[in-house]
């Protein structure tokens, strides 16, 4: 033991110890003198020595002498090895070395000096798969590792590792998600894979296309083609709707950037949801051909809502309805009024009258598809055409068309709609022997469903419509009908045994409406008579048309899509607006589900956005394909689907070594070209950052039971001798 | 000449007046959608042709798909049901007292909201009598939309029959006049005494002779009447593009 290793750590100040020592010595001397009178010198000295030794031991015990031992310890730094499994890692690596992932695997595990083994000499190595999410690996996991559908997110991975590792070795081809914004103090060393100078590929880099287009109006999209290894190439870009070729145009790839942009314009002919595809032909020597085509969904809507109205007889109902429809610039109205019945007698030759024949065959066999809404206004079809002409109408509605029947004497069961295709389509059935009653005054009121339905939920300017319906003049003519199970009554007569006045329903993909009266015009003139605004009449007509034609702006549930295209593996967030009226302050009940085209459920989350009636529906598409979401509320539901094709950007498999260089440079790391350089640089780095520290151990000398036993032994021996020598 | 319906009516009249009469307002709470509502005003003579309704309604139902009431309704401008009248009819020979401010306001609101008025100067005296009073009221009600001759391509000339001239009991103007607001003509005015040509007594005889055209002119008066009624219920329907080729082809013959 070296005395330099001994330090004192007194439990009380040193001066106090010295005073105690002096006092002890003095008291021992006094005791010596007292015992000397009764005992011999030797015995007195013996007792004095024992007492003195005991007290000295106790005082030294309070000084707490401690033996301190120091030694230097060195600790290995921690290195995270991130092995990228982005889709690009499945592409060919350096010549003869298989895929880039196989190339990485060989570097890490194989050869006379495997990288992982070499690094373990200087580092505490932790192996991770850079996918989504970051996943810890064992060495034995490496042989079974495959490239994933999603690109690894380097920034997220480094944020996760920050603070727990000293450095990162990134083994990647550079096709990952990443930029130069990282947590500070974490150097990234990169080992690039693949051969940029040998890589040849043509891909669709971006497609800038509208998500909505109008039928018959030119739509345009910009397509950017990127080429690696094909400078100056002229290549045709084709746009198809299914198998139908819409447009083809050549684009020349720039000599320097390798890019070329072309605008493809086309005129959508059919409304609906279309899946368009953009493609370029494969070139000789291309590494990847799957990125030569991409698809996108485009919703085509009509420029104007085309309405075909057939009216059974000239009437004020027709004139006011015509006025309302004509005043709406978004509606294109074609109407036919039956001016003459077969029973009427004409007293003039053809050239003296303006009557035209109702073009039944043309309308119902050829042109029906050109309309969005068909209206039968107080019209008995059986008087003018054979029932088989109603079959195309049924198909039209089944495929998503809209159909409205406005009542009156012409809207009759027997001899009218009964037994025809329309009886099946309508959401009502006749409830009385007579088809039309014109004798009593019928007030109207909103049904329970009508209070929240978009058709009858008028604007706040009309006090949400609640009081409005009571102010309206009574109806004098009504068709006594009852709703079918498929029908929803929105307005009903206000008498005790109420009759449905306005009933809506659906048939196939289409929507159907029955207004069981021909007195709707009185609601317009009734308000005018009271000197009040007549906007409610126009609004009701407008909302009927928009609801029937499934105008998205009138849906109870509206879905707004993000501007950026959805990407596989990345969260997609839809903004859902619920226009349902809150009842007594209760939050509207809402639920949502997301499914793939195969019907498999996709985990999703629906949460309030913080704005009134607005929610955020988020889910993560894991693979390309159609995704369908359904949102349900008390007042209605909405189901939509969308093709998520990975992205509107083709997958670029070009080994992006420049990105890796930038990442390493900005983080304080280095880009390493091969195994030897990697081991050399990292070993050197490991040396420089090796953690060294001094370990200190303290051994209190007096805090042992032997010292205490010695004190007790001295005291016991003194007591024994005193007793033996007759002092006690 | 007496029509088949006229003959039947006459026979029924002889059998008993109670059986002849059509549904009356007092017995029917709600009339069919078309009926004449004749305005009673102060001063002058508000009902120069009391027997015009039945013949024109008969003709209307015989030729067109319109179902109408063969009884007219008479009302003042303060009638609470005023706004639900499909076809206001105002006729007279002589000057009448000016409408009150409230009456003018009611009539203006009615006509500006899609109501329809057919007015007739049965005397046909330009600048005098009924014409003078009516012109005054039109100026008060529509200060920015004067009464003008309706152009030959106006929908009222082609709403049912293709008409190239208009005549009634007399032929003062071979055309109709009207007040047009945008695409709608809420007021149509005639000085040819159409209702005089339509009028028939209970024995089935025409009340007035039509001059100078005789029965051809009476037939033209009925056609004009039907066109005015159809126009009041269909507006400018015949201006729709789908009708153009048909009408043009027939007019060119």
PDB file of N, CA, C and O in Angstrom, chain A residues 313-316 318-320 322 326 335-339 344-345 347-348 350-356 438-439 476 518-519 524-525 528-529 531, chain B residues 29-31 33 61-66 83-84 86 109-110 113-114 158-162 184 223 232-238 240 243 246 250:
ATOM      1  N   UNK A 313     -99.159  18.611 -69.475  1.00  0.00           N
ATOM      2  CA  UNK A 313    -100.063  19.649 -69.969  1.00  0.00           C
ATOM      3  C   UNK A 313     -99.512  21.018 -69.582  1.00  0.00           C
ATOM      4  O   UNK A 313     -98.801  21.128 -68.576  1.00  0.00           O
ATOM      5  N   UNK A 314     -99.800  22.052 -70.395  1.00  0.00           N
ATOM      6  CA  UNK A 314     -99.341  23.385 -69.993  1.00  0.00           C
ATOM      7  C   UNK A 314     -99.924  23.728 -68.621  1.00  0.00           C
ATOM      8  O   UNK A 314    -101.110  23.489 -68.377  1.00  0.00           O
ATOM      9  N   UNK A 315     -99.103  24.264 -67.766  1.00  0.00           N
ATOM     10  CA  UNK A 315     -99.586  24.574 -66.415  1.00  0.00           C
ATOM     11  C   UNK A 315     -98.675  25.608 -65.781  1.00  0.00           C
ATOM     12  O   UNK A 315     -97.539  25.817 -66.239  1.00  0.00           O
ATOM     13  N   UNK A 316     -99.184  26.201 -64.728  1.00  0.00           N
ATOM     14  CA  UNK A 316     -98.336  27.141 -64.002  1.00  0.00           C
ATOM     15  C   UNK A 316     -97.173  26.407 -63.350  1.00  0.00           C
ATOM     16  O   UNK A 316     -96.095  26.959 -63.198  1.00  0.00           O
ATOM     17  N   UNK A 318     -95.483  24.017 -64.627  1.00  0.00           N
ATOM     18  CA  UNK A 318     -94.440  23.936 -65.639  1.00  0.00           C
ATOM     19  C   UNK A 318     -93.746  25.282 -65.786  1.00  0.00           C
ATOM     20  O   UNK A 318     -92.521  25.378 -65.823  1.00  0.00           O
ATOM     21  N   UNK A 319     -94.577  26.363 -65.892  1.00  0.00           N
ATOM     22  CA  UNK A 319     -93.966  27.669 -66.182  1.00  0.00           C
ATOM     23  C   UNK A 319     -93.025  28.116 -65.069  1.00  0.00           C
ATOM     24  O   UNK A 319     -91.935  28.612 -65.330  1.00  0.00           O
ATOM     25  N   UNK A 320     -93.435  27.921 -63.822  1.00  0.00           N
ATOM     26  CA  UNK A 320     -92.572  28.366 -62.723  1.00  0.00           C
ATOM     27  C   UNK A 320     -91.345  27.459 -62.589  1.00  0.00           C
ATOM     28  O   UNK A 320     -90.255  27.927 -62.273  1.00  0.00           O
ATOM     29  N   UNK A 322     -89.956  25.891 -65.064  1.00  0.00           N
ATOM     30  CA  UNK A 322     -89.108  26.281 -66.194  1.00  0.00           C
ATOM     31  C   UNK A 322     -88.333  27.548 -65.847  1.00  0.00           C
ATOM     32  O   UNK A 322     -87.139  27.654 -66.127  1.00  0.00           O
ATOM     33  N   UNK A 326     -84.395  27.569 -65.838  1.00  0.00           N
ATOM     34  CA  UNK A 326     -83.735  28.433 -66.817  1.00  0.00           C
ATOM     35  C   UNK A 326     -82.884  29.507 -66.134  1.00  0.00           C
ATOM     36  O   UNK A 326     -81.939  30.022 -66.730  1.00  0.00           O
ATOM     37  N   UNK A 335     -87.126  20.797 -72.668  1.00  0.00           N
ATOM     38  CA  UNK A 335     -88.447  20.417 -72.171  1.00  0.00           C
ATOM     39  C   UNK A 335     -89.419  20.178 -73.325  1.00  0.00           C
ATOM     40  O   UNK A 335     -89.300  20.772 -74.404  1.00  0.00           O
ATOM     41  N   UNK A 336     -90.339  19.282 -73.084  1.00  0.00           N
ATOM     42  CA  UNK A 336     -91.423  19.012 -74.019  1.00  0.00           C
ATOM     43  C   UNK A 336     -92.723  19.129 -73.239  1.00  0.00           C
ATOM     44  O   UNK A 336     -92.858  18.511 -72.177  1.00  0.00           O
ATOM     45  N   UNK A 337     -93.635  19.932 -73.752  1.00  0.00           N
ATOM     46  CA  UNK A 337     -94.939  20.067 -73.108  1.00  0.00           C
ATOM     47  C   UNK A 337     -95.977  19.428 -74.025  1.00  0.00           C
ATOM     48  O   UNK A 337     -96.021  19.738 -75.233  1.00  0.00           O
ATOM     49  N   UNK A 338     -96.766  18.543 -73.464  1.00  0.00           N
ATOM     50  CA  UNK A 338     -97.823  17.919 -74.266  1.00  0.00           C
ATOM     51  C   UNK A 338     -98.945  18.950 -74.420  1.00  0.00           C
ATOM     52  O   UNK A 338     -99.697  19.204 -73.482  1.00  0.00           O
ATOM     53  N   UNK A 339     -99.000  19.565 -75.599  1.00  0.00           N
ATOM     54  CA  UNK A 339    -100.007  20.605 -75.834  1.00  0.00           C
ATOM     55  C   UNK A 339    -101.326  19.988 -76.301  1.00  0.00           C
ATOM     56  O   UNK A 339    -102.385  20.609 -76.175  1.00  0.00           O
ATOM     57  N   UNK A 344    -107.739  15.252 -78.502  1.00  0.00           N
ATOM     58  CA  UNK A 344    -108.014  16.616 -78.973  1.00  0.00           C
ATOM     59  C   UNK A 344    -108.130  16.651 -80.493  1.00  0.00           C
ATOM     60  O   UNK A 344    -107.518  15.848 -81.195  1.00  0.00           O
ATOM     61  N   UNK A 345    -108.954  17.601 -80.973  1.00  0.00           N
ATOM     62  CA  UNK A 345    -109.207  17.694 -82.419  1.00  0.00           C
ATOM     63  C   UNK A 345    -108.530  18.948 -82.953  1.00  0.00           C
ATOM     64  O   UNK A 345    -108.725  20.044 -82.412  1.00  0.00           O
ATOM     65  N   UNK A 347    -108.089  21.731 -85.758  1.00  0.00           N
ATOM     66  CA  UNK A 347    -108.952  22.335 -86.773  1.00  0.00           C
ATOM     67  C   UNK A 347    -108.162  23.057 -87.846  1.00  0.00           C
ATOM     68  O   UNK A 347    -108.711  23.819 -88.612  1.00  0.00           O
ATOM     69  N   UNK A 348    -106.847  22.854 -87.855  1.00  0.00           N
ATOM     70  CA  UNK A 348    -106.021  23.536 -88.855  1.00  0.00           C
ATOM     71  C   UNK A 348    -105.044  22.539 -89.446  1.00  0.00           C
ATOM     72  O   UNK A 348    -104.714  21.535 -88.818  1.00  0.00           O
ATOM     73  N   UNK A 350    -101.328  21.136 -90.654  1.00  0.00           N
ATOM     74  CA  UNK A 350    -100.060  21.066 -89.909  1.00  0.00           C
ATOM     75  C   UNK A 350     -99.275  22.367 -89.959  1.00  0.00           C
ATOM     76  O   UNK A 350     -98.722  22.810 -88.960  1.00  0.00           O
ATOM     77  N   UNK A 351     -99.285  22.996 -91.154  1.00  0.00           N
ATOM     78  CA  UNK A 351     -98.425  24.174 -91.281  1.00  0.00           C
ATOM     79  C   UNK A 351     -98.948  25.387 -90.520  1.00  0.00           C
ATOM     80  O   UNK A 351     -98.263  26.394 -90.421  1.00  0.00           O
ATOM     81  N   UNK A 352    -100.166  25.282 -89.973  1.00  0.00           N
ATOM     82  CA  UNK A 352    -100.719  26.412 -89.226  1.00  0.00           C
ATOM     83  C   UNK A 352    -100.579  26.240 -87.712  1.00  0.00           C
ATOM     84  O   UNK A 352    -101.091  27.058 -86.946  1.00  0.00           O
ATOM     85  N   UNK A 353     -99.991  25.172 -87.278  1.00  0.00           N
ATOM     86  CA  UNK A 353     -99.800  25.006 -85.832  1.00  0.00           C
ATOM     87  C   UNK A 353     -98.335  24.707 -85.528  1.00  0.00           C
ATOM     88  O   UNK A 353     -97.576  24.287 -86.389  1.00  0.00           O
ATOM     89  N   UNK A 354     -97.967  24.960 -84.256  1.00  0.00           N
ATOM     90  CA  UNK A 354     -96.543  24.881 -83.893  1.00  0.00           C
ATOM     91  C   UNK A 354     -96.186  23.584 -83.196  1.00  0.00           C
ATOM     92  O   UNK A 354     -95.079  23.449 -82.693  1.00  0.00           O
ATOM     93  N   UNK A 355     -97.127  22.660 -83.166  1.00  0.00           N
ATOM     94  CA  UNK A 355     -96.871  21.438 -82.408  1.00  0.00           C
ATOM     95  C   UNK A 355     -95.792  20.590 -83.082  1.00  0.00           C
ATOM     96  O   UNK A 355     -95.736  20.502 -84.308  1.00  0.00           O
ATOM     97  N   UNK A 356     -94.968  19.994 -82.240  1.00  0.00           N
ATOM     98  CA  UNK A 356     -93.956  19.064 -82.767  1.00  0.00           C
ATOM     99  C   UNK A 356     -94.184  17.711 -82.105  1.00  0.00           C
ATOM    100  O   UNK A 356     -94.697  17.641 -80.988  1.00  0.00           O
ATOM    101  N   UNK A 438    -108.144  16.705 -55.339  1.00  0.00           N
ATOM    102  CA  UNK A 438    -108.108  18.158 -55.375  1.00  0.00           C
ATOM    103  C   UNK A 438    -109.366  18.655 -54.675  1.00  0.00           C
ATOM    104  O   UNK A 438    -110.384  18.892 -55.309  1.00  0.00           O
ATOM    105  N   UNK A 439    -109.308  18.701 -53.395  1.00  0.00           N
ATOM    106  CA  UNK A 439    -110.481  19.184 -52.681  1.00  0.00           C
ATOM    107  C   UNK A 439    -110.109  19.825 -51.357  1.00  0.00           C
ATOM    108  O   UNK A 439    -110.723  20.791 -50.947  1.00  0.00           O
ATOM    109  N   UNK A 476    -103.364  22.354 -52.804  1.00  0.00           N
ATOM    110  CA  UNK A 476    -104.763  22.008 -53.021  1.00  0.00           C
ATOM    111  C   UNK A 476    -104.925  20.710 -53.790  1.00  0.00           C
ATOM    112  O   UNK A 476    -106.003  20.154 -53.844  1.00  0.00           O
ATOM    113  N   UNK A 518     -99.012  19.043 -57.787  1.00  0.00           N
ATOM    114  CA  UNK A 518     -98.708  19.930 -58.919  1.00  0.00           C
ATOM    115  C   UNK A 518     -98.850  21.387 -58.493  1.00  0.00           C
ATOM    116  O   UNK A 518     -98.962  22.275 -59.326  1.00  0.00           O
ATOM    117  N   UNK A 519     -98.846  21.605 -57.187  1.00  0.00           N
ATOM    118  CA  UNK A 519     -99.051  22.959 -56.668  1.00  0.00           C
ATOM    119  C   UNK A 519     -97.790  23.614 -56.143  1.00  0.00           C
ATOM    120  O   UNK A 519     -97.864  24.586 -55.396  1.00  0.00           O
ATOM    121  N   UNK A 524     -94.113  29.518 -54.461  1.00  0.00           N
ATOM    122  CA  UNK A 524     -93.430  30.701 -54.984  1.00  0.00           C
ATOM    123  C   UNK A 524     -94.348  31.921 -54.872  1.00  0.00           C
ATOM    124  O   UNK A 524     -93.993  32.931 -54.278  1.00  0.00           O
ATOM    125  N   UNK A 525     -95.546  31.801 -55.446  1.00  0.00           N
ATOM    126  CA  UNK A 525     -96.452  32.942 -55.454  1.00  0.00           C
ATOM    127  C   UNK A 525     -96.977  33.259 -54.055  1.00  0.00           C
ATOM    128  O   UNK A 525     -97.288  34.403 -53.750  1.00  0.00           O
ATOM    129  N   UNK A 528     -94.509  35.450 -52.554  1.00  0.00           N
ATOM    130  CA  UNK A 528     -94.589  36.762 -53.203  1.00  0.00           C
ATOM    131  C   UNK A 528     -95.798  37.533 -52.688  1.00  0.00           C
ATOM    132  O   UNK A 528     -95.733  38.744 -52.468  1.00  0.00           O
ATOM    133  N   UNK A 529     -96.910  36.832 -52.486  1.00  0.00           N
ATOM    134  CA  UNK A 529     -98.126  37.488 -51.994  1.00  0.00           C
ATOM    135  C   UNK A 529     -97.904  38.078 -50.608  1.00  0.00           C
ATOM    136  O   UNK A 529     -98.441  39.138 -50.279  1.00  0.00           O
ATOM    137  N   UNK A 531     -95.224  39.269 -49.632  1.00  0.00           N
ATOM    138  CA  UNK A 531     -94.173  40.280 -49.715  1.00  0.00           C
ATOM    139  C   UNK A 531     -92.837  39.747 -49.220  1.00  0.00           C
ATOM    140  O   UNK A 531     -91.930  40.512 -48.894  1.00  0.00           O
TER     141      UNK A 531
ATOM    142  N   UNK B  29    -113.869  23.506 -53.600  1.00  0.00           N
ATOM    143  CA  UNK B  29    -112.897  24.264 -52.804  1.00  0.00           C
ATOM    144  C   UNK B  29    -111.692  24.665 -53.634  1.00  0.00           C
ATOM    145  O   UNK B  29    -111.090  25.683 -53.413  1.00  0.00           O
ATOM    146  N   UNK B  30    -111.344  23.876 -54.618  1.00  0.00           N
ATOM    147  CA  UNK B  30    -110.142  24.151 -55.388  1.00  0.00           C
ATOM    148  C   UNK B  30    -110.432  23.972 -56.867  1.00  0.00           C
ATOM    149  O   UNK B  30    -110.763  22.884 -57.319  1.00  0.00           O
ATOM    150  N   UNK B  31    -110.276  25.059 -57.646  1.00  0.00           N
ATOM    151  CA  UNK B  31    -110.590  24.947 -59.075  1.00  0.00           C
ATOM    152  C   UNK B  31    -109.440  24.299 -59.832  1.00  0.00           C
ATOM    153  O   UNK B  31    -108.341  24.189 -59.327  1.00  0.00           O
ATOM    154  N   UNK B  33    -106.385  24.115 -62.614  1.00  0.00           N
ATOM    155  CA  UNK B  33    -105.304  25.096 -62.621  1.00  0.00           C
ATOM    156  C   UNK B  33    -105.555  26.256 -63.568  1.00  0.00           C
ATOM    157  O   UNK B  33    -104.968  27.307 -63.396  1.00  0.00           O
ATOM    158  N   UNK B  61    -110.401  23.273 -74.437  1.00  0.00           N
ATOM    159  CA  UNK B  61    -110.378  21.853 -74.057  1.00  0.00           C
ATOM    160  C   UNK B  61    -110.492  20.943 -75.281  1.00  0.00           C
ATOM    161  O   UNK B  61    -109.997  19.819 -75.268  1.00  0.00           O
ATOM    162  N   UNK B  62    -111.172  21.466 -76.322  1.00  0.00           N
ATOM    163  CA  UNK B  62    -111.317  20.671 -77.543  1.00  0.00           C
ATOM    164  C   UNK B  62    -110.000  20.560 -78.299  1.00  0.00           C
ATOM    165  O   UNK B  62    -109.658  19.525 -78.855  1.00  0.00           O
ATOM    166  N   UNK B  63    -109.234  21.648 -78.289  1.00  0.00           N
ATOM    167  CA  UNK B  63    -108.015  21.685 -79.108  1.00  0.00           C
ATOM    168  C   UNK B  63    -106.749  21.315 -78.337  1.00  0.00           C
ATOM    169  O   UNK B  63    -105.782  20.859 -78.934  1.00  0.00           O
ATOM    170  N   UNK B  64    -106.738  21.581 -77.037  1.00  0.00           N
ATOM    171  CA  UNK B  64    -105.471  21.400 -76.289  1.00  0.00           C
ATOM    172  C   UNK B  64    -105.670  20.426 -75.129  1.00  0.00           C
ATOM    173  O   UNK B  64    -106.787  20.008 -74.832  1.00  0.00           O
ATOM    174  N   UNK B  65    -104.548  20.152 -74.481  1.00  0.00           N
ATOM    175  CA  UNK B  65    -104.586  19.234 -73.337  1.00  0.00           C
ATOM    176  C   UNK B  65    -104.943  19.956 -72.038  1.00  0.00           C
ATOM    177  O   UNK B  65    -104.963  19.327 -70.978  1.00  0.00           O
ATOM    178  N   UNK B  66    -105.201  21.238 -72.113  1.00  0.00           N
ATOM    179  CA  UNK B  66    -105.448  22.020 -70.892  1.00  0.00           C
ATOM    180  C   UNK B  66    -106.866  21.773 -70.382  1.00  0.00           C
ATOM    181  O   UNK B  66    -107.827  21.834 -71.149  1.00  0.00           O
ATOM    182  N   UNK B  83    -102.977  36.339 -55.872  1.00  0.00           N
ATOM    183  CA  UNK B  83    -101.699  35.829 -56.376  1.00  0.00           C
ATOM    184  C   UNK B  83    -101.794  34.405 -56.913  1.00  0.00           C
ATOM    185  O   UNK B  83    -100.846  33.907 -57.517  1.00  0.00           O
ATOM    186  N   UNK B  84    -102.901  33.728 -56.659  1.00  0.00           N
ATOM    187  CA  UNK B  84    -103.033  32.348 -57.144  1.00  0.00           C
ATOM    188  C   UNK B  84    -103.905  32.257 -58.389  1.00  0.00           C
ATOM    189  O   UNK B  84    -104.256  31.168 -58.820  1.00  0.00           O
ATOM    190  N   UNK B  86    -104.335  32.153 -62.156  1.00  0.00           N
ATOM    191  CA  UNK B  86    -103.393  31.840 -63.240  1.00  0.00           C
ATOM    192  C   UNK B  86    -103.479  32.829 -64.406  1.00  0.00           C
ATOM    193  O   UNK B  86    -102.511  33.006 -65.140  1.00  0.00           O
ATOM    194  N   UNK B 109     -96.432  43.763 -58.024  1.00  0.00           N
ATOM    195  CA  UNK B 109     -95.766  42.623 -57.392  1.00  0.00           C
ATOM    196  C   UNK B 109     -96.205  41.309 -58.039  1.00  0.00           C
ATOM    197  O   UNK B 109     -95.397  40.426 -58.310  1.00  0.00           O
ATOM    198  N   UNK B 110     -97.492  41.204 -58.314  1.00  0.00           N
ATOM    199  CA  UNK B 110     -98.036  40.002 -58.956  1.00  0.00           C
ATOM    200  C   UNK B 110     -97.391  39.782 -60.328  1.00  0.00           C
ATOM    201  O   UNK B 110     -96.911  38.697 -60.657  1.00  0.00           O
ATOM    202  N   UNK B 113     -93.672  38.932 -60.367  1.00  0.00           N
ATOM    203  CA  UNK B 113     -93.346  37.601 -59.859  1.00  0.00           C
ATOM    204  C   UNK B 113     -93.936  36.493 -60.729  1.00  0.00           C
ATOM    205  O   UNK B 113     -94.175  35.385 -60.252  1.00  0.00           O
ATOM    206  N   UNK B 114     -94.205  36.812 -61.960  1.00  0.00           N
ATOM    207  CA  UNK B 114     -94.624  35.751 -62.874  1.00  0.00           C
ATOM    208  C   UNK B 114     -96.111  35.705 -63.144  1.00  0.00           C
ATOM    209  O   UNK B 114     -96.579  34.837 -63.887  1.00  0.00           O
ATOM    210  N   UNK B 158     -96.879  31.808 -81.606  1.00  0.00           N
ATOM    211  CA  UNK B 158     -96.531  30.441 -82.015  1.00  0.00           C
ATOM    212  C   UNK B 158     -96.681  29.439 -80.867  1.00  0.00           C
ATOM    213  O   UNK B 158     -96.165  28.327 -80.949  1.00  0.00           O
ATOM    214  N   UNK B 159     -97.347  29.851 -79.787  1.00  0.00           N
ATOM    215  CA  UNK B 159     -97.435  28.957 -78.625  1.00  0.00           C
ATOM    216  C   UNK B 159     -98.285  27.726 -78.920  1.00  0.00           C
ATOM    217  O   UNK B 159     -98.071  26.658 -78.346  1.00  0.00           O
ATOM    218  N   UNK B 160     -99.247  27.850 -79.825  1.00  0.00           N
ATOM    219  CA  UNK B 160    -100.040  26.678 -80.252  1.00  0.00           C
ATOM    220  C   UNK B 160    -100.264  26.731 -81.766  1.00  0.00           C
ATOM    221  O   UNK B 160     -99.834  25.875 -82.500  1.00  0.00           O
ATOM    222  N   UNK B 161    -100.947  27.799 -82.180  1.00  0.00           N
ATOM    223  CA  UNK B 161    -101.115  28.019 -83.624  1.00  0.00           C
ATOM    224  C   UNK B 161    -100.013  28.938 -84.105  1.00  0.00           C
ATOM    225  O   UNK B 161     -99.447  29.709 -83.318  1.00  0.00           O
ATOM    226  N   UNK B 162     -99.724  28.852 -85.395  1.00  0.00           N
ATOM    227  CA  UNK B 162     -98.783  29.803 -85.985  1.00  0.00           C
ATOM    228  C   UNK B 162     -99.613  30.966 -86.542  1.00  0.00           C
ATOM    229  O   UNK B 162    -100.302  30.819 -87.549  1.00  0.00           O
ATOM    230  N   UNK B 184     -90.096  37.517 -70.515  1.00  0.00           N
ATOM    231  CA  UNK B 184     -91.474  37.187 -70.164  1.00  0.00           C
ATOM    232  C   UNK B 184     -92.360  38.414 -70.388  1.00  0.00           C
ATOM    233  O   UNK B 184     -91.977  39.526 -70.057  1.00  0.00           O
ATOM    234  N   UNK B 223    -108.300  31.270 -82.085  1.00  0.00           N
ATOM    235  CA  UNK B 223    -106.894  30.825 -82.146  1.00  0.00           C
ATOM    236  C   UNK B 223    -106.006  31.761 -81.328  1.00  0.00           C
ATOM    237  O   UNK B 223    -105.119  31.309 -80.583  1.00  0.00           O
ATOM    238  N   UNK B 232     -99.537  31.937 -71.539  1.00  0.00           N
ATOM    239  CA  UNK B 232     -99.559  32.262 -70.110  1.00  0.00           C
ATOM    240  C   UNK B 232     -99.127  31.067 -69.254  1.00  0.00           C
ATOM    241  O   UNK B 232     -98.722  31.240 -68.114  1.00  0.00           O
ATOM    242  N   UNK B 233     -99.222  29.856 -69.818  1.00  0.00           N
ATOM    243  CA  UNK B 233     -98.872  28.658 -69.048  1.00  0.00           C
ATOM    244  C   UNK B 233     -97.520  28.050 -69.437  1.00  0.00           C
ATOM    245  O   UNK B 233     -97.015  27.178 -68.739  1.00  0.00           O
ATOM    246  N   UNK B 234     -96.973  28.495 -70.567  1.00  0.00           N
ATOM    247  CA  UNK B 234     -95.708  27.889 -71.011  1.00  0.00           C
ATOM    248  C   UNK B 234     -94.595  28.906 -71.255  1.00  0.00           C
ATOM    249  O   UNK B 234     -93.462  28.514 -71.534  1.00  0.00           O
ATOM    250  N   UNK B 235     -94.954  30.187 -71.175  1.00  0.00           N
ATOM    251  CA  UNK B 235     -93.946  31.233 -71.370  1.00  0.00           C
ATOM    252  C   UNK B 235     -93.302  31.103 -72.759  1.00  0.00           C
ATOM    253  O   UNK B 235     -93.990  30.823 -73.733  1.00  0.00           O
ATOM    254  N   UNK B 236     -91.993  31.227 -72.839  1.00  0.00           N
ATOM    255  CA  UNK B 236     -91.323  31.213 -74.141  1.00  0.00           C
ATOM    256  C   UNK B 236     -90.854  29.815 -74.521  1.00  0.00           C
ATOM    257  O   UNK B 236     -89.811  29.642 -75.160  1.00  0.00           O
ATOM    258  N   UNK B 237     -91.633  28.817 -74.142  1.00  0.00           N
ATOM    259  CA  UNK B 237     -91.303  27.424 -74.457  1.00  0.00           C
ATOM    260  C   UNK B 237     -91.014  27.225 -75.938  1.00  0.00           C
ATOM    261  O   UNK B 237     -90.095  26.504 -76.330  1.00  0.00           O
ATOM    262  N   UNK B 238     -91.799  27.911 -76.769  1.00  0.00           N
ATOM    263  CA  UNK B 238     -91.634  27.705 -78.215  1.00  0.00           C
ATOM    264  C   UNK B 238     -90.389  28.389 -78.768  1.00  0.00           C
ATOM    265  O   UNK B 238     -90.110  28.302 -79.949  1.00  0.00           O
ATOM    266  N   UNK B 240     -87.542  27.522 -77.514  1.00  0.00           N
ATOM    267  CA  UNK B 240     -86.495  26.522 -77.319  1.00  0.00           C
ATOM    268  C   UNK B 240     -85.987  26.039 -78.682  1.00  0.00           C
ATOM    269  O   UNK B 240     -86.760  25.903 -79.638  1.00  0.00           O
ATOM    270  N   UNK B 243     -87.635  23.497 -81.164  1.00  0.00           N
ATOM    271  CA  UNK B 243     -88.807  23.826 -81.984  1.00  0.00           C
ATOM    272  C   UNK B 243     -88.447  24.556 -83.281  1.00  0.00           C
ATOM    273  O   UNK B 243     -89.243  24.586 -84.211  1.00  0.00           O
ATOM    274  N   UNK B 246     -88.810  22.955 -86.917  1.00  0.00           N
ATOM    275  CA  UNK B 246     -90.204  22.633 -87.258  1.00  0.00           C
ATOM    276  C   UNK B 246     -90.958  23.905 -87.628  1.00  0.00           C
ATOM    277  O   UNK B 246     -91.621  23.972 -88.663  1.00  0.00           O
ATOM    278  N   UNK B 250     -92.452  25.157 -91.341  1.00  0.00           N
ATOM    279  CA  UNK B 250     -93.885  25.375 -91.586  1.00  0.00           C
ATOM    280  C   UNK B 250     -94.159  26.805 -92.004  1.00  0.00           C
ATOM    281  O   UNK B 250     -95.042  27.069 -92.820  1.00  0.00           O
TER     282      UNK B 250
END
